[in-house]
Structure formats: structure tokens, C-alpha cells
Short mmCIF file of C-alpha atoms in Angstrom, two decimals:
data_model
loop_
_atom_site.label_atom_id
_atom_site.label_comp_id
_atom_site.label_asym_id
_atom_site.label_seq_id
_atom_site.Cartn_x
_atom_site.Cartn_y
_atom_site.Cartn_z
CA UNK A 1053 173.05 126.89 72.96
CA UNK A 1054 169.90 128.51 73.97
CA UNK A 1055 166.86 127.50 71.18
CA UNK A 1056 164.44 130.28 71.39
CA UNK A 1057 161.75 128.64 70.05
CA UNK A 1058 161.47 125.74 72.32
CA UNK A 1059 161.41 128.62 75.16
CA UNK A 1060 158.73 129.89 73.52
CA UNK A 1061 156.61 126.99 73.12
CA UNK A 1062 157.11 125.91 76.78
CA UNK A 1063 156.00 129.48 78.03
CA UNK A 1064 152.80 129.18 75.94
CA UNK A 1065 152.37 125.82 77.41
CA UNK A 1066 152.86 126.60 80.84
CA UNK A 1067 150.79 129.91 80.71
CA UNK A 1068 147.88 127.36 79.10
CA UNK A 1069 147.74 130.69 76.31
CA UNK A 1070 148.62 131.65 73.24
CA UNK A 1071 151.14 134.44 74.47
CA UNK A 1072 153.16 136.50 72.69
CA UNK A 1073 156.84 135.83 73.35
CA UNK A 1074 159.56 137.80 72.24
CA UNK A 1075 163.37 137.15 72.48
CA UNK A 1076 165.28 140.53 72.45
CA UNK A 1077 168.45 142.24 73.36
CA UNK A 1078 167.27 143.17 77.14
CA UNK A 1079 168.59 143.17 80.08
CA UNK A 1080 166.34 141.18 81.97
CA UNK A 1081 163.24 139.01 81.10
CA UNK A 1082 159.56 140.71 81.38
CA UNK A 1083 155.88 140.07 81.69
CA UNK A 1084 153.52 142.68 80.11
CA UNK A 1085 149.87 141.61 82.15
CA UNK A 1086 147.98 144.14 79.64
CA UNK A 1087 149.30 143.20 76.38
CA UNK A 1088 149.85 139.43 77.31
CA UNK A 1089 153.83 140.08 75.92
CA UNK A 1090 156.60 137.67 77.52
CA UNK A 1091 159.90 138.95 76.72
CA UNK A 1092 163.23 136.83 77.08
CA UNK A 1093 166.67 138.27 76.98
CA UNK A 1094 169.17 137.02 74.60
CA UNK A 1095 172.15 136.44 77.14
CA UNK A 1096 174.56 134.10 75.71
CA UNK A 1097 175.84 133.70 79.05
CA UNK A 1098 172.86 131.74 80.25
CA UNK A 1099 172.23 128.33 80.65
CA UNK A 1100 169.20 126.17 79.80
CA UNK A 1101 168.60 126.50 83.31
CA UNK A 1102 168.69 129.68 83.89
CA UNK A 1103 166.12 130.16 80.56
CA UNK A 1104 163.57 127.49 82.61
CA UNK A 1105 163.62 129.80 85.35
CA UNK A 1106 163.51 132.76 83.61
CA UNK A 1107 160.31 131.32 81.53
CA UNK A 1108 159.19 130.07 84.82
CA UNK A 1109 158.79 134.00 86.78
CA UNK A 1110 157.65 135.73 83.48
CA UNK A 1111 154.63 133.20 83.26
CA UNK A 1112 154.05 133.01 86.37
CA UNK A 1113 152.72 136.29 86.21
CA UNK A 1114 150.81 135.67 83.18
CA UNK A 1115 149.31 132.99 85.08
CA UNK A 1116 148.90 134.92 88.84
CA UNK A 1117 149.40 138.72 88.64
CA UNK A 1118 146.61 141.23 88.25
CA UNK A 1119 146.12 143.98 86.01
CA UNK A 1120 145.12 146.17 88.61
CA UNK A 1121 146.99 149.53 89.88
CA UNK A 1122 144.44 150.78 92.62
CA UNK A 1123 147.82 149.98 95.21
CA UNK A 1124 149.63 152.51 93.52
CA UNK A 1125 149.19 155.43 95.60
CA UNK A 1126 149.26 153.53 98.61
CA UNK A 1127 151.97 151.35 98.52
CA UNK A 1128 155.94 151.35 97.12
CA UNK A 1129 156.05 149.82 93.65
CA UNK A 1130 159.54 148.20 94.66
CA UNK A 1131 157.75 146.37 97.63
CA UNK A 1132 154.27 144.96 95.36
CA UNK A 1133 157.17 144.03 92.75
CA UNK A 1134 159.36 142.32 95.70
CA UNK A 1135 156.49 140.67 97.22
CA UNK A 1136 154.96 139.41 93.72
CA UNK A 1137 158.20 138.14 92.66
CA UNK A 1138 157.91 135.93 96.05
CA UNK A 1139 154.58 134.92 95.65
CA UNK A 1140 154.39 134.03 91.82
CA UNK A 1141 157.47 131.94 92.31
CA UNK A 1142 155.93 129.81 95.17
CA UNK A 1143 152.61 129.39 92.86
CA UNK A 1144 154.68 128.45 90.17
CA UNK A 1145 156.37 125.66 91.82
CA UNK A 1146 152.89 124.57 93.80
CA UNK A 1147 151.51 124.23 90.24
CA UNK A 1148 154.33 122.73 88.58
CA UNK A 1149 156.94 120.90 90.91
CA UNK A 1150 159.20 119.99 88.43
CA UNK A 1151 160.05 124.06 88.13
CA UNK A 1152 161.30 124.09 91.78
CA UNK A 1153 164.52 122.54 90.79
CA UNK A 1154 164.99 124.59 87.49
CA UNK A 1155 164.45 127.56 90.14
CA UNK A 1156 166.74 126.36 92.67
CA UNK A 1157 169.77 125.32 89.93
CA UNK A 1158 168.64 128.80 87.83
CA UNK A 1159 169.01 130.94 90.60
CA UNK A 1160 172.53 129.06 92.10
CA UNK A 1161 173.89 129.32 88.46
CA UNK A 1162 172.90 133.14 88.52
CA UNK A 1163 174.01 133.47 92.46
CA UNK A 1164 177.79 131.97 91.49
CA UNK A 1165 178.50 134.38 88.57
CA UNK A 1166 177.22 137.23 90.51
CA UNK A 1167 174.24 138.18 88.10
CA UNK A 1168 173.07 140.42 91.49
CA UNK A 1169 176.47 142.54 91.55
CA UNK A 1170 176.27 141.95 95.05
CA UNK A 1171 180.04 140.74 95.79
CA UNK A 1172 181.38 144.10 96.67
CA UNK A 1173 178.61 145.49 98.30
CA UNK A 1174 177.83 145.66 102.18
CA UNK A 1175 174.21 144.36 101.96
CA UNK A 1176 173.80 146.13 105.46
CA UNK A 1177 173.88 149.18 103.20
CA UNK A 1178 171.08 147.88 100.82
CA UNK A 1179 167.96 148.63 100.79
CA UNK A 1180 165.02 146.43 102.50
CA UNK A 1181 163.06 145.62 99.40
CA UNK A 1182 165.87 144.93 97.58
CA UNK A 1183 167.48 142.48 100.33
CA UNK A 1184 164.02 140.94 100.35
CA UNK A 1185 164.20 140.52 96.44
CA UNK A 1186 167.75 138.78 97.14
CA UNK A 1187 166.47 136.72 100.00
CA UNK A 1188 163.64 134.97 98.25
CA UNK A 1189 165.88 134.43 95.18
CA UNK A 1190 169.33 133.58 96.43
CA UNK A 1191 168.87 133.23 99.72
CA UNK A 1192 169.91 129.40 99.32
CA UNK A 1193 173.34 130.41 98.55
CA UNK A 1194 174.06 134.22 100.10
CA UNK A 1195 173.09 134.83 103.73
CA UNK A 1196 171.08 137.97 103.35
CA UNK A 1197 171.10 139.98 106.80
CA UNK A 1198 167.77 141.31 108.80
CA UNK A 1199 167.05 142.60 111.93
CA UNK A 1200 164.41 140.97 114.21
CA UNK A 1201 161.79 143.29 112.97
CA UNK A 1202 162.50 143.20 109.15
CA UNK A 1203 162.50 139.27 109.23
CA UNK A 1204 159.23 139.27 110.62
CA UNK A 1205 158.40 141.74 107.21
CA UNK A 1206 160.35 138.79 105.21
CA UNK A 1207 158.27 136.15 106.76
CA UNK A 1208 154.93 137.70 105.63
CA UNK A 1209 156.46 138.05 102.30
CA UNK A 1210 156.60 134.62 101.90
CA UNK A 1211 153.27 133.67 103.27
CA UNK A 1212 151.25 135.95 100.55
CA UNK A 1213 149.11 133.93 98.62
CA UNK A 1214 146.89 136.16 96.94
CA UNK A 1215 147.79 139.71 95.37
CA UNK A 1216 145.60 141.38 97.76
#
């Protein structure tokens, strides 16, 4: 049993603000930079776990992504998401190393029940910013394939440190 509130409370805590955090019937957890809005889904097939992590990504970007959309006639929203996802996440756990386990365990939980809906597909066939988005969150459990030249894209990925 999932307790809201205490989800809640630890997002405000970890974001070091009084954020506003709503728990609604979504499909997937969100971070509003402008209005300073964290939204949780109500999944009652979620773990604690899974919650942590969730709480984890969506403050993350409270805490390390920009409100700035200069990029966004210059560059794919699906790879600044993709390559913000990576980078907030390896902040997050930098900042807070007790996360990187709630990550790791969040992300297996979601990985075994096939949150992704990845089981039947060829990921050959997939895109490269969405095999990206899959490598840098279940990566650890799925091998995600690459050519040479797209790993080297996957590599930089996972250096970025700032959103520049």
C-alpha cells in the first residue's frame, strides 16, 4: 500500500522546496519546471520502490532542469527529453546515494513486469532515442542493441553534466 502523503513529503524534502505534488489518475509521473507541479500516478500496481524512483526522476528535475526552450528549434524534443532523463538521474544519485539502489530495484521491478511493452518488439526496429531512453533505464536487465556509431551517441549521453 502506497501512502501518498509520505511521497509527498519526501519529494518536498528532496527538492529542498515547498512543491506542489499531486497524486492523480496518470499514466506516468511528471515534473512541471514552470509551475513547480510534481505529479505521481496512482498505479496500484507499484511498489514502494518503484514510487522512490518515480519521486526520485520527477525531482530531479525540479532540482536540475531548466526552464529554458531556446533548443527547441534546433534540436528533437525526444532526444533533450532522452538525454535529461540520463543526466538528472546520474545527479540525483551523485547527490543522494541512497536513491541509486531505489533506482536500480525501481527500474528491475518495472523491467520484469514489462512496464516498457518491449517483450514483443524487435528493438532493432525502435527508434534511437527511444533505445537510448531504455538503455539508461533498463539497461541493467535488457541488452539494448547499437551499432558502433550510435554507442558512441549513447556514451555522450551519459557523460552530460550540464543541460547545455
Amino acid at each position: 500500500m502506497i501512502n501518498y502523503e509520505i511521497k509527498s513529503q519526501l519529494a518536498k524534502l528532496l527538492a529542498t522546496e515547498d512543491l506542489v505534488v499531486e497524486n492523480r489518475e496518470v499514466q506516468t509521473a511528471s515534473f512541471d519546471v514552470e509551475r513547480r507541479v510534481l505529479t505521481l500516478p496512482m498505479w496500484s500496481r507499484a511498489s514502494n520502490t518503484v514510487y522512490d524512483l518515480l519521486v526520485g526522476h520527477e525531482v530531479g528535475h525540479a532540482i536540475f532542469t531548466p526552464n529554458e526552450w531556446d533548443w527547441e528549434d534546433r534540436i528533437p524534443q525526444a532526444f533533450v527529453n532522452v538525454t535529461e532523463d540520463a543526466r538528472i538521474e546520474k545527479l540525483m544519485k551523485r547527490k543522494f546515494p541512497g536513491l541509486t539502489k531505489s533506482f536500480y530495484r525501481g527500474y528491475e521491478e518495472l523491467s520484469e513486469s514489462d512496464f516498457f511493452e518491449i517483450e514483443d518488439q524487435d528493438l532493432n526496429e525502435m527508434n534511437l532515442a527511444d533505445r537510448i531512453n531504455l538503455q539508461y533505464k533498463i539497461g541493467h536487465f535488457t541488452k539494448i542493441p547499437f551499432t558502433d556509431e550510435e554507442q558512441e551517441l549513447v556514451e555522450l549521453v551519459g557523460k552530460t553534466e550540464t543541460f547545455d
